Amino acid sequence: MSPKLQPVRGTHDILPEEFEKFHAVVTRARELATLYGFREMATPIFEQTEVFSRSMGETSDVVSKEMFTFPTKGEESVTLRPEFTAGIVRAFLSNGMQQHLPLKLFSTGPLFRYERPQKGRQRQFHQVNFEYFGYDSPAADVETICLAGHLLYSLSGKTGCTLLINTLGDKESREKYRNALVDYLTPYAKDMSEDSQRRLVSNPLRILDSKSEQDKKIIHDAPKITDYLSSSAKTRFDFVCETLSKMPAMQPMKVSPSLVRGLDYYTDTIFEFVAETGELGTQNTVLAGGRYDGLVEQLGGNSVPAIGFAAGIERLLLLTKTLEWDNVRQLKIMILPFEAVLPEATLMIAAILRNELYAHQRKTNLKWKFTVESLWQGNLKKRMERAAQRNADYVIILGPEEVSRDACVVKNMKTGKQEEVSLANLKDENKLIELFNITQDPGFRRNDEK
Ligand code: ATP
Ligand code: MG
C-alpha cells in the first residue's frame, strides 16, 4: 500500500465541526462590517510578485523570506497573497475606485506565508480584513480601532485582549527618530543578534520588535518615537489615545513605544490586540493594523489616506473557546424507506420537502436551518439509530403500504408521536408549517417594547 497522503506541511483541513466555528467567526466579522459601513469584496489569491514586494518592503520578513513565489508558464513571477492590503490597493487602482472615496472594504479568505509551522502559525491561514480609504482624520483611526475591539468583544463577550497602540509619526518624525535610534544602537551593534545587526542598516525600527533577550536589554533604554513627533503627529496621536481611553470596550489599553509592526508601509497610528492568556503562546497577537497613508501613491495612484487591520481566524479560534454560537433553529428531517420501496418514492418525497421548505424560507426570510436527507443503507433499526445520532428532529418512514396510498409516516423524534401524512399535505405550505412546528422567531426586542 502506498503511504497515506497528508496535507502539505503548515496547511490543515477544516473539518465540519471546526468549520462551523470558523464560519461563525466570519459571520460575526461580516455582520460588523455591515454595521460599520464596510462592503465586502474579493481579490485573486495570487498577484504579480511586485504588488507585494513594492508595498510591504523588500527588507520585511514577509517579502524577504515568507512568500510563496513561482513563475507562470509565461515566465511572469506571481506570489500567493501573504496579506490582503497590497492586493486590495492594487484592485483599488486597477478599478479606478478613487472616484468613490471614502470607501470601506471588507475581505476574508486564505493567505500564504512560508513560516515555521507551530501553534497559531501556519503556511496557509485565514484572516478577516478591513480597509478604510479616503479619510485622514484621527477620527477614522478611532472608529477603525473600535471596530477591531468590537469584533473581539462580539466573539467572546469580552475582548480578552490588551490593545497595544503606538505611532510611527509622519515622514518627518520618523526620519528624525530613525537617525536617533541608529546613533543610540550603533555602539552596541556587536552585542546584538545577527538579524538586528543587519537591520541596523536596512530597517532599524524593526530592531525594536526583536525577540532576542540580549536585544531586548539594549532596546530597553533606546530613545522613544513619542519624543520625536512633529507637533501635528503628536496632536493626532494624543487625540486617538485620549478618545480610545474613554471607550470602555477598548480597555485594557497600553501605549507601547516599541510596537513597530513588520511592514514598511505603515505611518502614524499602529495597533495590535494581544491575548492576555497563555493560550496562544508566543503567537499572542490576534489582530493587527495601522494607517498607511503613502501606500496608494507608492503603487502608482494619487495620495489617498487609509487605515486597516486584519485578524487571523485560526488565532481567534484558539482564543475564543467560549464563542457564543449563533442560535439558529434547525429542522432536520431524515427519510427512511423500507428496502422494498422503490427509490422513486423516496426521491419524490425528498424533492417535495426540499422545494416547499426552501420556498417557504425564501418567502418569509426565515432564519432556520433546514436539512432533508435520505438514509438509504442498512436495516431500518440501524438507520433509526443513525437518525437519532445525527439529531434528526423528524424521520419519515416509507413502507410499501404508505407508498400505495400516496402517503408516508412522519415521526417526531422528541415526542415519539407518529402520524400518516398524504403527499398532498406535504405540498401544502400551511400544513407543512403545522406538521413540523415551524414558527417565525420573535427576534430581538427592546426591554421597553410590549
Ligand atoms: P506575527 O508577528 O505573529 O508573525 P504578523 O505581524 O506577521 O504576525 P500580520 O501580517 O500583521 O501578522 O497579520 C495579522 C494577523 O494575521 C496576525 O495578528 C495573526 O493573527 C495572523 N497571522 C499572521 N501570520 C500568520 C500565520 N502564519 N499563521 C496564522 N495566523 C497568522
Ligand atoms: Mg509574521
GROMACS .gro file of C-alpha atoms and ligand atoms in nm:
model
  482
    1MET     CA    1   0.000   0.000   0.000
    2SER     CA    2   0.130   0.346  -0.080
    3PRO     CA    3   0.186   0.580   0.216
    4LYS     CA    4  -0.116   0.774   0.339
    5LEU     CA    5  -0.148   1.113   0.171
    6GLN     CA    6  -0.105   1.404   0.410
    7PRO     CA    7  -0.172   1.777   0.380
    8VAL     CA    8   0.133   1.987   0.292
    9ARG     CA    9   0.333   2.099   0.599
   10GLY     CA   10   0.181   2.407   0.756
   11THR     CA   11  -0.163   2.358   0.599
   12HIS     CA   12  -0.463   2.199   0.761
   13ASP     CA   13  -0.807   2.069   0.677
   14ILE     CA   14  -1.102   2.239   0.839
   15LEU     CA   15  -1.341   1.954   0.914
   16PRO     CA   16  -1.717   2.014   0.950
   17GLU     CA   17  -1.726   2.064   1.328
   18GLU     CA   18  -1.436   2.312   1.321
   19PHE     CA   19  -1.578   2.474   1.011
   20GLU     CA   20  -1.894   2.568   1.199
   21LYS     CA   21  -1.684   2.774   1.440
   22PHE     CA   22  -1.475   2.912   1.158
   23HIS     CA   23  -1.793   3.014   0.978
   24ALA     CA   24  -1.933   3.177   1.293
   25VAL     CA   25  -1.624   3.399   1.317
   26VAL     CA   26  -1.657   3.505   0.954
   27THR     CA   27  -2.030   3.568   1.002
   28ARG     CA   28  -1.964   3.795   1.302
   29ALA     CA   29  -1.698   3.985   1.108
   30ARG     CA   30  -1.937   4.024   0.814
   31GLU     CA   31  -2.218   4.150   1.036
   32LEU     CA   32  -1.990   4.405   1.197
   33ALA     CA   33  -1.856   4.507   0.857
   34THR     CA   34  -2.212   4.596   0.759
   35LEU     CA   35  -2.276   4.767   1.093
   36TYR     CA   36  -1.974   4.996   1.041
   37GLY     CA   37  -2.046   5.058   0.672
   38PHE     CA   38  -1.788   4.826   0.513
   39ARG     CA   39  -1.874   4.641   0.190
   40GLU     CA   40  -1.728   4.303   0.103
   41MET     CA   41  -1.504   4.244  -0.195
   42ALA     CA   42  -1.257   3.978  -0.307
   43THR     CA   43  -0.927   3.986  -0.488
   44PRO     CA   44  -0.745   3.690  -0.650
   45ILE     CA   45  -0.537   3.474  -0.418
   46PHE     CA   46  -0.232   3.541  -0.632
   47GLU     CA   47  -0.091   3.862  -0.774
   48GLN     CA   48   0.214   3.972  -0.964
   49THR     CA   49   0.501   3.946  -0.714
   50GLU     CA   50   0.567   4.317  -0.750
   51VAL     CA   51   0.232   4.400  -0.585
   52PHE     CA   52   0.370   4.268  -0.258
   53SER     CA   53   0.740   4.345  -0.291
   54ARG     CA   54   0.674   4.710  -0.381
   55SER     CA   55   0.430   4.764  -0.095
   56MET     CA   56   0.545   4.559   0.203
   57GLY     CA   57   0.913   4.645   0.156
   58GLU     CA   58   1.196   4.426   0.026
   59THR     CA   59   1.354   4.403   0.370
   60SER     CA   60   1.037   4.299   0.554
   61ASP     CA   61   1.031   3.939   0.683
   62VAL     CA   62   0.735   3.861   0.464
   63VAL     CA   63   0.893   3.971   0.136
   64SER     CA   64   1.248   3.860   0.215
   65LYS     CA   65   1.166   3.507   0.334
   66GLU     CA   66   0.799   3.419   0.367
   67MET     CA   67   0.646   3.449   0.019
   68PHE     CA   68   0.531   3.158  -0.197
   69THR     CA   69   0.657   3.286  -0.531
   70PHE     CA   70   0.666   3.096  -0.859
   71PRO     CA   71   0.689   3.169  -1.231
   72THR     CA   72   0.385   3.114  -1.454
   73LYS     CA   73   0.421   2.947  -1.793
   74GLY     CA   74   0.465   3.293  -1.944
   75GLU     CA   75   0.758   3.336  -1.702
   76GLU     CA   76   0.576   3.607  -1.510
   77SER     CA   77   0.658   3.597  -1.139
   78VAL     CA   78   0.345   3.557  -0.926
   79THR     CA   79   0.301   3.523  -0.549
   80LEU     CA   80   0.029   3.366  -0.336
   81ARG     CA   81  -0.102   3.656  -0.130
   82PRO     CA   82   0.068   3.680   0.211
   83GLU     CA   83  -0.171   3.960   0.320
   84PHE     CA   84  -0.479   4.143   0.191
   85THR     CA   85  -0.382   4.511   0.193
   86ALA     CA   86  -0.144   4.517  -0.105
   87GLY     CA   87  -0.389   4.326  -0.329
   88ILE     CA   88  -0.678   4.547  -0.227
   89VAL     CA   89  -0.478   4.861  -0.302
   90ARG     CA   90  -0.388   4.708  -0.640
   91ALA     CA   91  -0.760   4.642  -0.704
   92PHE     CA   92  -0.844   4.993  -0.586
   93LEU     CA   93  -0.610   5.129  -0.854
   94SER     CA   94  -0.697   4.879  -1.130
   95ASN     CA   95  -1.068   4.961  -1.093
   96GLY     CA   96  -1.047   5.339  -1.055
   97MET     CA   97  -1.204   5.317  -0.710
   98GLN     CA   98  -1.053   5.652  -0.604
   99GLN     CA   99  -1.360   5.807  -0.771
  100HIS     CA  100  -1.573   5.677  -0.486
  101LEU     CA  101  -1.397   5.786  -0.170
  102PRO     CA  102  -1.440   5.741   0.117
  103LEU     CA  103  -1.452   5.364   0.082
  104LYS     CA  104  -1.469   5.094   0.347
  105LEU     CA  105  -1.389   4.743   0.231
  106PHE     CA  106  -1.411   4.403   0.399
  107SER     CA  107  -1.248   4.081   0.274
  108THR     CA  108  -1.188   3.731   0.400
  109GLY     CA  109  -1.004   3.427   0.271
  110PRO     CA  110  -0.676   3.231   0.281
  111LEU     CA  111  -0.326   3.378   0.299
  112PHE     CA  112   0.008   3.206   0.245
  113ARG     CA  113   0.339   3.255   0.421
  114TYR     CA  114   0.640   3.027   0.424
  115GLU     CA  115   0.692   3.019   0.801
  116ARG     CA  116   0.794   2.759   1.057
  117PRO     CA  117   0.462   2.594   1.148
  118GLN     CA  118   0.367   2.599   1.516
  119LYS     CA  119   0.056   2.658   1.724
  120GLY     CA  120  -0.125   2.960   1.577
  121ARG     CA  121   0.119   2.980   1.285
  122GLN     CA  122   0.051   2.804   0.957
  123ARG     CA  123   0.167   2.832   0.599
  124GLN     CA  124  -0.192   2.864   0.484
  125PHE     CA  125  -0.401   3.063   0.729
  126HIS     CA  126  -0.710   3.283   0.709
  127GLN     CA  127  -0.797   3.638   0.800
  128VAL     CA  128  -1.085   3.878   0.817
  129ASN     CA  129  -0.960   4.210   0.683
  130PHE     CA  130  -1.089   4.568   0.694
  131GLU     CA  131  -0.962   4.870   0.497
  132TYR     CA  132  -1.086   5.228   0.522
  133PHE     CA  133  -0.973   5.456   0.235
  134GLY     CA  134  -1.002   5.830   0.195
  135TYR     CA  135  -1.039   5.986   0.539
  136ASP     CA  136  -0.721   6.104   0.708
  137SER     CA  137  -0.875   6.232   1.032
  138PRO     CA  138  -0.772   6.061   1.358
  139ALA     CA  139  -1.147   6.003   1.399
  140ALA     CA  140  -1.109   5.734   1.131
  141ASP     CA  141  -0.831   5.574   1.341
  142VAL     CA  142  -1.056   5.568   1.648
  143GLU     CA  143  -1.354   5.427   1.459
  144THR     CA  144  -1.142   5.157   1.298
  145ILE     CA  145  -0.986   5.051   1.628
  146CYS     CA  146  -1.332   5.049   1.788
  147LEU     CA  147  -1.448   4.813   1.515
  148ALA     CA  148  -1.150   4.586   1.583
  149GLY     CA  149  -1.230   4.582   1.956
  150HIS     CA  150  -1.599   4.524   1.883
  151LEU     CA  151  -1.511   4.221   1.673
  152LEU     CA  152  -1.310   4.063   1.954
  153TYR     CA  153  -1.577   4.153   2.207
  154SER     CA  154  -1.853   4.005   1.993
  155LEU     CA  155  -1.668   3.674   1.976
  156SER     CA  156  -1.601   3.617   2.342
  157GLY     CA  157  -1.819   3.857   2.539
  158LYS     CA  158  -1.502   4.049   2.626
  159THR     CA  159  -1.202   4.142   2.419
  160GLY     CA  160  -0.987   3.910   2.632
  161CYS     CA  161  -0.701   4.108   2.483
  162THR     CA  162  -0.494   4.417   2.551
  163LEU     CA  163  -0.490   4.690   2.293
  164LEU     CA  164  -0.132   4.798   2.223
  165ILE     CA  165  -0.106   5.124   2.038
  166ASN     CA  166   0.178   5.335   1.908
  167THR     CA  167   0.250   5.588   1.639
  168LEU     CA  168   0.522   5.583   1.378
  169GLY     CA  169   0.465   5.953   1.325
  170ASP     CA  170   0.467   6.124   0.987
  171LYS     CA  171   0.762   6.100   0.748
  172GLU     CA  172   0.946   6.389   0.911
  173SER     CA  173   0.911   6.249   1.265
  174ARG     CA  174   1.016   5.904   1.153
  175GLU     CA  175   1.326   6.030   0.977
  176LYS     CA  176   1.441   6.214   1.290
  177TYR     CA  177   1.366   5.915   1.508
  178ARG     CA  178   1.541   5.672   1.278
  179ASN     CA  179   1.862   5.876   1.300
  180ALA     CA  180   1.842   5.898   1.679
  181LEU     CA  181   1.784   5.525   1.705
  182VAL     CA  182   2.078   5.438   1.480
  183ASP     CA  183   2.303   5.673   1.683
  184TYR     CA  184   2.194   5.502   2.004
  185LEU     CA  185   2.223   5.143   1.875
  186THR     CA  186   2.548   5.165   1.677
  187PRO     CA  187   2.784   5.138   1.980
  188TYR     CA  188   2.600   4.817   2.085
  189ALA     CA  189   2.598   4.666   1.735
  190LYS     CA  190   2.846   4.386   1.807
  191ASP     CA  191   2.635   4.264   2.103
  192MET     CA  192   2.313   4.248   1.905
  193SER     CA  193   2.163   3.943   1.730
  194GLU     CA  194   2.264   3.884   1.369
  195ASP     CA  195   1.919   3.982   1.246
  196SER     CA  196   1.934   4.309   1.433
  197GLN     CA  197   2.285   4.386   1.308
  198ARG     CA  198   2.154   4.351   0.955
  199ARG     CA  199   1.850   4.564   1.034
  200LEU     CA  200   2.064   4.841   1.176
  201VAL     CA  201   2.142   4.919   0.813
  202SER     CA  202   1.828   4.805   0.631
  203ASN     CA  203   1.540   4.873   0.868
  204PRO     CA  204   1.648   4.991   1.216
  205LEU     CA  205   1.294   5.041   1.353
  206ARG     CA  206   1.234   4.667   1.323
  207ILE     CA  207   1.504   4.607   1.586
  208LEU     CA  208   1.254   4.731   1.846
  209ASP     CA  209   1.045   4.425   1.762
  210SER     CA  210   1.332   4.178   1.826
  211LYS     CA  211   1.254   3.868   2.031
  212SER     CA  212   1.621   3.817   2.135
  213GLU     CA  213   1.673   3.864   2.511
  214GLN     CA  214   2.007   4.038   2.460
  215ASP     CA  215   1.850   4.279   2.207
  216LYS     CA  216   1.563   4.346   2.445
  217LYS     CA  217   1.808   4.464   2.714
  218ILE     CA  218   1.972   4.704   2.471
  219ILE     CA  219   1.638   4.830   2.339
  220HIS     CA  220   1.509   4.897   2.689
  221ASP     CA  221   1.681   5.236   2.711
  222ALA     CA  222   1.655   5.329   2.344
  223PRO     CA  223   1.504   5.666   2.251
  224LYS     CA  224   1.125   5.659   2.209
  225ILE     CA  225   0.938   5.772   1.898
  226THR     CA  226   0.700   5.976   2.114
  227ASP     CA  227   0.989   6.216   2.190
  228TYR     CA  228   1.050   6.279   1.820
  229LEU     CA  229   0.699   6.352   1.696
  230SER     CA  230   0.624   6.665   1.496
  231SER     CA  231   0.351   6.873   1.657
  232SER     CA  232   0.085   6.755   1.409
  233ALA     CA  233   0.179   6.388   1.457
  234LYS     CA  234   0.169   6.437   1.834
  235THR     CA  235  -0.172   6.609   1.825
  236ARG     CA  236  -0.307   6.327   1.615
  237PHE     CA  237  -0.174   6.053   1.844
  238ASP     CA  238  -0.293   6.230   2.159
  239PHE     CA  239  -0.645   6.256   2.017
  240VAL     CA  240  -0.650   5.886   1.926
  241CYS     CA  241  -0.524   5.774   2.269
  242GLU     CA  242  -0.746   6.007   2.468
  243THR     CA  243  -1.060   5.919   2.277
  244LEU     CA  244  -0.995   5.546   2.293
  245SER     CA  245  -0.921   5.564   2.665
  246LYS     CA  246  -1.278   5.686   2.716
  247MET     CA  247  -1.427   5.384   2.538
  248PRO     CA  248  -1.493   5.111   2.794
  249ALA     CA  249  -1.472   4.829   2.539
  250MET     CA  250  -1.115   4.931   2.449
  251GLN     CA  251  -0.976   4.857   2.795
  252PRO     CA  252  -0.715   4.749   2.886
  253MET     CA  253  -0.513   4.966   2.655
  254LYS     CA  254  -0.141   5.038   2.661
  255VAL     CA  255   0.075   5.282   2.469
  256SER     CA  256   0.363   5.065   2.357
  257PRO     CA  257   0.661   5.267   2.225
  258SER     CA  258   0.838   4.955   2.098
  259LEU     CA  259   0.546   4.845   1.878
  260VAL     CA  260   0.663   4.883   1.518
  261ARG     CA  261   0.476   4.625   1.301
  262GLY     CA  262   0.663   4.435   1.035
  263LEU     CA  263   0.578   4.613   0.712
  264ASP     CA  264   0.725   4.925   0.558
  265TYR     CA  265   0.405   5.094   0.455
  266TYR     CA  266   0.275   5.191   0.798
  267THR     CA  267   0.258   5.556   0.909
  268ASP     CA  268   0.118   5.726   1.221
  269THR     CA  269  -0.122   5.507   1.424
  270ILE     CA  270  -0.039   5.137   1.452
  271PHE     CA  271  -0.204   4.889   1.687
  272GLU     CA  272  -0.233   4.527   1.790
  273PHE     CA  273  -0.464   4.331   2.014
  274VAL     CA  274  -0.264   4.075   2.212
  275ALA     CA  275  -0.409   3.786   2.409
  276GLU     CA  276  -0.363   3.813   2.785
  277THR     CA  277  -0.392   3.443   2.838
  278GLY     CA  278  -0.116   3.197   2.762
  279GLU     CA  279  -0.336   3.005   2.519
  280LEU     CA  280  -0.161   3.138   2.215
  281GLY     CA  281   0.194   3.105   2.348
  282THR     CA  282   0.432   3.330   2.161
  283GLN     CA  283   0.179   3.379   1.880
  284ASN     CA  284  -0.025   3.606   2.104
  285THR     CA  285  -0.115   3.878   1.852
  286VAL     CA  286  -0.462   3.808   1.721
  287LEU     CA  287  -0.534   4.127   1.534
  288ALA     CA  288  -0.306   4.394   1.393
  289GLY     CA  289  -0.322   4.701   1.177
  290GLY     CA  290  -0.239   5.062   1.121
  291ARG     CA  291  -0.251   5.365   0.899
  292TYR     CA  292  -0.078   5.350   0.560
  293ASP     CA  293  -0.119   5.692   0.404
  294GLY     CA  294   0.159   5.654   0.148
  295LEU     CA  295   0.078   5.313   0.000
  296VAL     CA  296  -0.171   5.404  -0.272
  297GLU     CA  297   0.072   5.662  -0.409
  298GLN     CA  298   0.362   5.418  -0.378
  299LEU     CA  299   0.173   5.175  -0.604
  300GLY     CA  300   0.112   5.442  -0.865
  301GLY     CA  301  -0.206   5.623  -0.755
  302ASN     CA  302  -0.277   5.965  -0.607
  303SER     CA  303  -0.215   6.026  -0.243
  304VAL     CA  304  -0.502   5.854  -0.059
  305PRO     CA  305  -0.502   5.820   0.320
  306ALA     CA  306  -0.600   5.479   0.451
  307ILE     CA  307  -0.613   5.268   0.764
  308GLY     CA  308  -0.688   4.899   0.808
  309PHE     CA  309  -0.644   4.585   1.012
  310ALA     CA  310  -0.660   4.208   0.985
  311ALA     CA  311  -0.734   3.935   1.236
  312GLY     CA  312  -0.613   3.577   1.199
  313ILE     CA  313  -0.913   3.345   1.213
  314GLU     CA  314  -0.713   3.045   1.345
  315ARG     CA  315  -0.578   3.259   1.631
  316LEU     CA  316  -0.924   3.398   1.705
  317LEU     CA  317  -1.047   3.041   1.732
  318LEU     CA  318  -0.772   2.948   1.978
  319LEU     CA  319  -0.872   3.248   2.186
  320THR     CA  320  -1.247   3.216   2.180
  321LYS     CA  321  -1.311   2.880   2.336
  322THR     CA  322  -1.629   3.027   2.476
  323LEU     CA  323  -1.754   3.162   2.146
  324GLU     CA  324  -2.129   3.220   2.168
  325TRP     CA  325  -2.259   3.037   1.864
  326ASP     CA  326  -2.543   3.177   1.664
  327ASN     CA  327  -2.857   3.031   1.799
  328VAL     CA  328  -3.023   2.937   1.471
  329ARG     CA  329  -3.309   2.688   1.499
  330GLN     CA  330  -3.272   2.375   1.296
  331LEU     CA  331  -3.517   2.136   1.139
  332LYS     CA  332  -3.359   1.810   1.030
  333ILE     CA  333  -3.579   1.559   0.852
  334MET     CA  334  -3.448   1.215   0.759
  335ILE     CA  335  -3.631   0.985   0.520
  336LEU     CA  336  -3.603   0.614   0.586
  337PRO     CA  337  -3.751   0.397   0.309
  338PHE     CA  338  -3.817   0.025   0.357
  339GLU     CA  339  -3.589  -0.185   0.139
  340ALA     CA  340  -3.890  -0.296  -0.069
  341VAL     CA  341  -3.973   0.063  -0.159
  342LEU     CA  342  -3.855   0.183  -0.498
  343PRO     CA  343  -3.613   0.477  -0.488
  344GLU     CA  344  -3.855   0.696  -0.688
  345ALA     CA  345  -4.097   0.734  -0.397
  346THR     CA  346  -3.816   0.845  -0.162
  347LEU     CA  347  -3.667   1.082  -0.417
  348MET     CA  348  -4.010   1.231  -0.476
  349ILE     CA  349  -4.078   1.299  -0.108
  350ALA     CA  350  -3.733   1.448  -0.059
  351ALA     CA  351  -3.784   1.673  -0.364
  352ILE     CA  352  -4.126   1.793  -0.242
  353LEU     CA  353  -3.998   1.870   0.108
  354ARG     CA  354  -3.684   2.047  -0.013
  355ASN     CA  355  -3.875   2.259  -0.264
  356GLU     CA  356  -4.155   2.353  -0.026
  357LEU     CA  357  -3.937   2.423   0.276
  358TYR     CA  358  -3.686   2.626   0.081
  359ALA     CA  359  -3.961   2.826  -0.094
  360HIS     CA  360  -4.119   2.898   0.245
  361GLN     CA  361  -3.784   3.005   0.385
  362ARG     CA  362  -3.714   3.241   0.093
  363LYS     CA  363  -4.064   3.388   0.108
  364THR     CA  364  -4.066   3.454   0.482
  365ASN     CA  365  -3.697   3.529   0.529
  366LEU     CA  366  -3.693   3.261   0.797
  367LYS     CA  367  -3.359   3.215   0.973
  368TRP     CA  368  -3.395   2.840   1.037
  369LYS     CA  369  -3.154   2.580   0.904
  370PHE     CA  370  -3.343   2.311   0.712
  371THR     CA  371  -3.197   1.971   0.625
  372VAL     CA  372  -3.378   1.699   0.432
  373GLU     CA  373  -3.173   1.383   0.389
  374SER     CA  374  -3.248   1.025   0.286
  375LEU     CA  375  -3.080   0.737   0.466
  376TRP     CA  376  -3.065   0.452   0.217
  377GLN     CA  377  -2.840   0.183   0.357
  378GLY     CA  378  -2.856  -0.066   0.643
  379ASN     CA  379  -3.151  -0.223   0.819
  380LEU     CA  380  -3.429   0.001   0.942
  381LYS     CA  381  -3.332  -0.030   1.309
  382LYS     CA  382  -2.974   0.078   1.237
  383ARG     CA  383  -3.096   0.369   1.029
  384MET     CA  384  -3.329   0.480   1.311
  385GLU     CA  385  -3.030   0.481   1.544
  386ARG     CA  386  -2.822   0.678   1.298
  387ALA     CA  387  -3.100   0.935   1.252
  388ALA     CA  388  -3.111   0.981   1.630
  389GLN     CA  389  -2.730   1.013   1.647
  390ARG     CA  390  -2.740   1.282   1.382
  391ASN     CA  391  -3.001   1.478   1.576
  392ALA     CA  392  -3.290   1.430   1.335
  393ASP     CA  393  -3.597   1.618   1.455
  394TYR     CA  394  -3.831   1.406   1.242
  395VAL     CA  395  -3.797   1.085   1.046
  396ILE     CA  396  -4.020   0.990   0.758
  397ILE     CA  397  -4.079   0.619   0.733
  398LEU     CA  398  -4.181   0.493   0.394
  399GLY     CA  399  -4.324   0.142   0.360
  400PRO     CA  400  -4.486  -0.017   0.053
  401GLU     CA  401  -4.833   0.033   0.200
  402GLU     CA  402  -4.788   0.405   0.256
  403VAL     CA  403  -4.646   0.437  -0.096
  404SER     CA  404  -4.953   0.266  -0.240
  405ARG     CA  405  -5.172   0.524  -0.061
  406ASP     CA  406  -4.950   0.820  -0.175
  407ALA     CA  407  -4.861   0.886   0.188
  408CYS     CA  408  -4.579   0.850   0.443
  409VAL     CA  409  -4.540   0.822   0.818
  410VAL     CA  410  -4.387   1.122   0.995
  411LYS     CA  411  -4.236   1.054   1.336
  412ASN     CA  412  -4.143   1.327   1.583
  413MET     CA  413  -3.814   1.208   1.736
  414LYS     CA  414  -3.859   1.411   2.054
  415THR     CA  415  -4.211   1.309   2.145
  416GLY     CA  416  -4.213   0.973   1.965
  417LYS     CA  417  -4.552   1.067   1.819
  418GLN     CA  418  -4.615   0.950   1.464
  419GLU     CA  419  -4.886   1.012   1.207
  420GLU     CA  420  -4.963   0.929   0.849
  421VAL     CA  421  -4.947   1.225   0.614
  422SER     CA  422  -5.057   1.238   0.249
  423LEU     CA  423  -4.818   1.370  -0.018
  424ALA     CA  424  -5.079   1.633  -0.100
  425ASN     CA  425  -5.043   1.767   0.254
  426LEU     CA  426  -4.664   1.785   0.219
  427LYS     CA  427  -4.718   2.017  -0.076
  428ASP     CA  428  -4.944   2.245   0.128
  429GLU     CA  429  -4.742   2.523   0.289
  430ASN     CA  430  -4.975   2.574   0.586
  431LYS     CA  431  -4.997   2.205   0.664
  432LEU     CA  432  -4.620   2.174   0.641
  433ILE     CA  433  -4.569   2.459   0.887
  434GLU     CA  434  -4.807   2.295   1.132
  435LEU     CA  435  -4.667   1.946   1.083
  436PHE     CA  436  -4.306   2.047   1.154
  437ASN     CA  437  -4.393   2.319   1.402
  438ILE     CA  438  -4.213   2.595   1.210
  439THR     CA  439  -4.254   2.934   1.372
  440GLN     CA  440  -4.114   3.272   1.290
  441ASP     CA  441  -3.876   3.357   1.577
  442PRO     CA  442  -3.976   3.673   1.759
  443GLY     CA  443  -3.624   3.808   1.714
  444PHE     CA  444  -3.469   4.082   1.919
  445ARG     CA  445  -3.692   4.310   2.127
  446ARG     CA  446  -3.601   4.609   2.333
  447ASN     CA  447  -3.693   4.583   2.700
  448ASP     CA  448  -3.937   4.870   2.680
  449GLU     CA  449  -4.127   4.715   2.387
  450LYS     CA  450  -4.456   4.548   2.469
  451ATP     P1  451   0.343   3.758   1.376
  451ATP     O1  452   0.418   3.863   1.449
  451ATP     O2  453   0.269   3.664   1.466
  451ATP     O3  454   0.424   3.688   1.271
  451ATP     P2  455   0.249   3.937   1.177
  451ATP     O4  456   0.285   4.071   1.227
  451ATP     O5  457   0.334   3.872   1.074
  451ATP     O6  458   0.226   3.835   1.299
  451ATP     P3  459   0.024   4.041   1.031
  451ATP     O7  460   0.091   4.040   0.900
  451ATP     O8  461   0.002   4.169   1.098
  451ATP     O9  462   0.097   3.939   1.129
  451ATP    O10  463  -0.116   3.962   1.019
  451ATP     C1  464  -0.227   3.992   1.104
  451ATP     C2  465  -0.274   3.870   1.179
  451ATP    O11  466  -0.278   3.755   1.095
  451ATP     C3  467  -0.184   3.827   1.292
  451ATP    O12  468  -0.209   3.903   1.407
  451ATP     C4  469  -0.224   3.683   1.311
  451ATP    O13  470  -0.346   3.672   1.384
  451ATP     C5  471  -0.250   3.639   1.170
  451ATP     N1  472  -0.133   3.568   1.115
  451ATP     C6  473  -0.023   3.621   1.057
  451ATP     N2  474   0.061   3.525   1.015
  451ATP     C7  475   0.001   3.406   1.045
  451ATP     C8  476   0.037   3.269   1.028
  451ATP     N3  477   0.149   3.234   0.966
  451ATP     N4  478  -0.050   3.175   1.074
  451ATP     C9  479  -0.166   3.209   1.133
  451ATP     N5  480  -0.204   3.335   1.153
  451ATP    C10  481  -0.123   3.434   1.111
  452MG      MG  482   0.477   3.723   1.077
   0.00000   0.00000   0.00000
